[in-house]
Coordinates of C-alpha atoms in Angstrom, one line a residue:
M43 CA -80.8 32.0 24.4
I44 CA -79.9 28.9 26.0
T45 CA -78.0 25.9 25.0
L46 CA -78.7 22.6 26.6
R47 CA -76.2 19.8 27.0
R48 CA -77.9 17.2 29.0
A49 CA -75.9 14.8 31.2
K50 CA -76.7 11.8 28.9
E51 CA -75.8 13.8 25.8
R52 CA -71.9 14.0 27.4
H53 CA -69.4 11.6 25.9
Y54 CA -68.6 8.8 28.2
D55 CA -65.6 6.7 28.4
R56 CA -64.5 4.0 30.5
H57 CA -60.6 2.7 31.0
H58 CA -60.8 -0.4 33.3
R59 CA -62.5 1.0 36.5
Q60 CA -61.9 4.9 35.6
E61 CA -65.1 6.8 34.2
D62 CA -64.9 10.0 32.3
W63 CA -67.9 12.2 31.1
L64 CA -67.1 14.8 28.9
T65 CA -69.4 17.7 28.3
F66 CA -67.4 18.7 25.0
F67 CA -65.8 16.1 22.8
P68 CA -64.4 17.6 19.6
R69 CA -63.6 14.4 17.9
D70 CA -67.3 13.6 17.8
R71 CA -67.8 15.8 14.7
A72 CA -71.3 14.0 14.2
D73 CA -72.7 16.0 16.9
P74 CA -72.2 20.2 16.4
R75 CA -73.0 20.7 19.8
A76 CA -70.0 18.6 21.3
D77 CA -67.3 21.1 20.3
H78 CA -66.1 23.8 22.5
F79 CA -68.1 27.1 23.6
G80 CA -66.6 30.0 23.3
P81 CA -62.8 30.1 25.0
L82 CA -64.0 26.8 27.0
K83 CA -62.7 23.8 25.3
S84 CA -63.3 21.1 27.7
L85 CA -65.2 20.3 30.8
S86 CA -64.7 16.9 32.1
E87 CA -66.0 14.9 35.1
R88 CA -63.8 11.9 36.3
H89 CA -64.2 9.1 38.6
L90 CA -61.0 7.5 39.6
P91 CA -60.8 4.1 41.9
P92 CA -58.2 3.9 44.5
G93 CA -54.7 4.3 43.3
A94 CA -55.6 4.6 39.5
M95 CA -53.6 6.6 37.2
A96 CA -55.9 9.1 35.2
S97 CA -55.9 8.6 31.4
R98 CA -53.8 11.2 29.6
I99 CA -55.4 14.6 28.5
P100 CA -53.1 16.8 26.0
H101 CA -52.1 19.9 28.0
H102 CA -50.8 22.4 25.4
D103 CA -51.5 25.9 25.2
A104 CA -54.5 25.8 27.8
E105 CA -55.5 27.3 30.9
I106 CA -56.6 24.3 33.1
V107 CA -58.5 24.5 36.3
T108 CA -59.0 21.3 38.1
Y109 CA -61.7 21.1 41.1
V110 CA -61.4 17.9 43.5
R111 CA -64.9 17.4 44.8
E112 CA -64.3 14.2 46.4
G113 CA -61.1 12.3 47.5
A114 CA -57.6 13.4 46.6
L115 CA -55.8 13.7 43.1
A116 CA -52.0 13.7 43.1
Y117 CA -50.0 15.0 40.5
E118 CA -46.4 15.2 39.0
D119 CA -45.5 17.6 36.2
A120 CA -42.3 17.4 33.8
P121 CA -40.7 20.4 35.2
G122 CA -40.2 18.5 38.4
R123 CA -43.2 19.6 40.5
S124 CA -45.7 17.4 42.1
G125 CA -48.2 17.7 45.2
V126 CA -51.8 16.8 46.1
I127 CA -54.9 18.4 45.5
Q128 CA -57.6 17.8 48.5
A129 CA -61.1 17.6 48.2
G130 CA -62.6 21.0 48.3
E131 CA -59.4 22.7 46.6
F132 CA -59.1 24.1 43.0
Q133 CA -55.8 24.2 41.1
G134 CA -55.2 26.6 38.2
T135 CA -52.5 25.5 35.8
T136 CA -50.9 27.3 32.7
A137 CA -50.0 24.6 30.3
G138 CA -48.2 27.3 28.2
R139 CA -45.9 25.8 25.8
G140 CA -47.0 22.0 26.9
I141 CA -46.2 20.3 29.8
R142 CA -46.0 16.2 30.4
R143 CA -48.4 15.5 33.4
S144 CA -49.4 12.5 35.3
E145 CA -52.5 12.2 37.7
K146 CA -53.6 9.4 39.9
N147 CA -56.1 9.1 42.9
A148 CA -53.7 9.4 45.9
S149 CA -55.9 7.2 47.8
R150 CA -55.5 3.3 48.0
S151 CA -59.0 3.0 49.7
N152 CA -61.4 5.8 48.5
W153 CA -62.5 6.8 45.1
A154 CA -61.8 10.7 43.8
Q155 CA -64.2 12.6 42.0
V156 CA -62.1 15.3 39.8
F157 CA -63.7 18.2 37.6
Q158 CA -61.2 19.6 35.3
L159 CA -61.6 22.6 32.8
L160 CA -59.5 23.8 29.9
L161 CA -59.7 27.2 28.5
A162 CA -58.1 28.8 25.3
P163 CA -55.5 31.0 27.0
S164 CA -55.2 34.8 25.8
G165 CA -51.9 34.0 24.2
A166 CA -49.8 31.4 22.9
G167 CA -46.3 30.0 24.4
L168 CA -46.9 31.4 27.9
E169 CA -44.7 30.0 30.7
P170 CA -46.0 26.8 32.6
D171 CA -47.2 27.4 36.0
H172 CA -49.7 26.6 38.6
E173 CA -51.3 27.8 41.7
Q174 CA -53.6 26.0 44.5
K175 CA -56.0 27.1 46.8
R176 CA -58.8 25.9 49.1
F177 CA -62.3 27.5 48.8
S178 CA -63.9 26.4 52.0
T179 CA -68.0 25.4 52.0
A180 CA -68.7 28.4 54.2
Q181 CA -67.1 30.5 51.2
R182 CA -69.5 28.5 48.7
R183 CA -72.7 28.7 50.8
G184 CA -75.2 31.3 51.6
G185 CA -76.9 31.7 48.3
R186 CA -74.1 33.8 46.6
L187 CA -71.3 32.7 44.0
C188 CA -67.9 32.4 45.1
V189 CA -65.1 33.5 42.4
V190 CA -62.6 30.5 42.2
A191 CA -60.7 31.7 39.3
S192 CA -60.3 35.2 37.3
G193 CA -58.3 36.7 34.9
D194 CA -57.5 39.3 37.4
A195 CA -57.3 37.2 40.4
R196 CA -60.4 39.4 42.0
K197 CA -61.2 38.5 45.8
G198 CA -58.2 36.1 46.2
S199 CA -59.0 33.6 43.2
L200 CA -56.8 31.7 41.1
R201 CA -55.5 33.8 38.2
I202 CA -56.1 32.7 34.9
H203 CA -54.7 34.1 31.3
Q204 CA -58.1 34.2 29.9
D205 CA -60.8 36.9 30.2
A206 CA -63.1 34.5 32.2
L207 CA -64.7 34.4 35.6
M208 CA -65.5 31.1 37.2
C209 CA -67.3 30.6 40.2
S210 CA -68.7 28.0 42.6
A211 CA -71.8 27.8 44.8
L212 CA -73.5 25.3 46.9
L213 CA -77.2 26.3 47.5
E214 CA -80.1 25.2 49.8
P215 CA -83.5 24.3 48.3
G216 CA -85.2 27.6 47.7
Q217 CA -81.8 29.5 47.1
H218 CA -82.0 31.8 44.2
V219 CA -78.9 33.4 42.5
V220 CA -78.3 36.0 39.9
H221 CA -75.2 36.5 37.8
E222 CA -75.6 39.7 35.6
L223 CA -73.7 39.2 32.0
L224 CA -72.3 42.6 30.8
Q225 CA -73.1 43.2 26.9
G226 CA -71.2 40.9 24.7
R227 CA -70.4 38.1 27.4
I228 CA -71.5 34.6 27.4
A229 CA -71.9 31.9 30.5
W230 CA -71.7 28.2 30.8
L231 CA -73.5 26.6 33.8
H232 CA -72.5 23.2 35.1
L233 CA -75.0 21.4 37.6
V234 CA -72.4 19.4 39.6
E235 CA -75.2 17.8 41.6
G236 CA -78.8 18.6 42.6
E237 CA -81.6 20.2 40.6
A238 CA -82.2 23.5 39.8
T239 CA -84.3 25.8 37.4
L240 CA -82.9 28.1 34.8
G241 CA -85.8 30.3 33.7
D242 CA -88.5 27.5 33.1
I243 CA -85.6 24.9 32.4
V244 CA -85.1 22.0 34.8
L245 CA -81.5 20.9 35.3
T246 CA -80.2 18.1 37.1
T247 CA -76.9 16.6 37.9
G248 CA -74.6 16.6 35.2
D249 CA -76.6 18.7 33.0
G250 CA -75.1 21.6 31.4
A251 CA -76.4 25.1 29.8
G252 CA -74.6 27.9 27.6
V253 CA -76.3 31.4 27.9
T254 CA -76.1 33.9 25.2
A255 CA -77.5 37.2 24.4
E256 CA -79.0 37.5 27.9
R257 CA -78.8 40.1 30.5
A258 CA -78.2 37.4 33.5
V259 CA -78.1 33.8 34.5
S260 CA -80.9 33.3 37.2
L261 CA -80.9 30.0 38.7
T262 CA -82.9 28.6 41.8
A263 CA -82.1 25.5 43.6
Q264 CA -85.0 22.9 44.2
L265 CA -82.7 20.3 46.1
E266 CA -79.4 20.6 47.5
T267 CA -77.2 21.7 44.7
E268 CA -73.8 22.6 43.7
I269 CA -72.8 24.5 40.3
L270 CA -69.8 25.7 38.5
L271 CA -70.6 29.1 36.4
L272 CA -68.0 30.5 33.9
D273 CA -68.5 34.1 33.0
L274 CA -66.9 34.1 29.2
G275 CA -65.6 37.2 27.4
V276 CA -65.7 35.8 23.9
E277 CA -69.0 35.7 22.0
L278 CA -69.7 32.7 20.0
S279 CA -68.8 32.6 16.6
G280 CA -71.5 32.3 13.6
S281 CA -70.8 28.5 13.5
R282 CA -71.4 27.8 16.8
R283 CA -74.8 29.6 16.7
K284 CA -76.1 26.8 15.2
W285 CA -76.5 24.8 18.2
V286 CA -78.1 27.5 20.5
R287 CA -81.6 27.2 20.7
D288 CA -84.5 29.6 22.2
S289 CA -85.3 28.9 26.0

């Protein structure tokens, strides 16, 4: 079964020149598809103009994975940690009991494109922490999935406190990837850019798809395509199955 969340169905916010697209927006109760998908609580795409501060997103009891696709993102946490996430880098943050965090475009001349994913942690009240790594273009090309975050830090990935696996891939036209799903697991696929087919469904830039009760996620790129894929260890509850439809 495939859950579709088209790019145009995402919640859109504009603050001055900053633009945010939210795949999940729990406050939009009129749309039952706008809530979380299993432990995936939020998936946002943010475009920040030069030097701009990012709008605040609450960080409490969440595992956060930040991916800077273009530009650079400067951050500062209440415990006194600060730094810059450059294009091509991923950062995993354990918010735990809550952290005050500010983020801004580190450049005064270039825009920044930032993706941020929030997952429910495996437990409450974890100690705040973060880790940052670069996964090169070469690691993410070649028609394979590069693990960038996982619960066991496999293959040198970021460690997150959740039974989840997050992968990134850069695909050439015609390249095909298959990710097997063990029984009881679900997956969320986000098309960062490009065009690809998931079965007989065509996905384009900004589209998302949830996969449940399937043996695998099978995707073929039609254009140069970048994807993020999450393999999640918690099945959807009955209330969430209402917005899952057959492919």
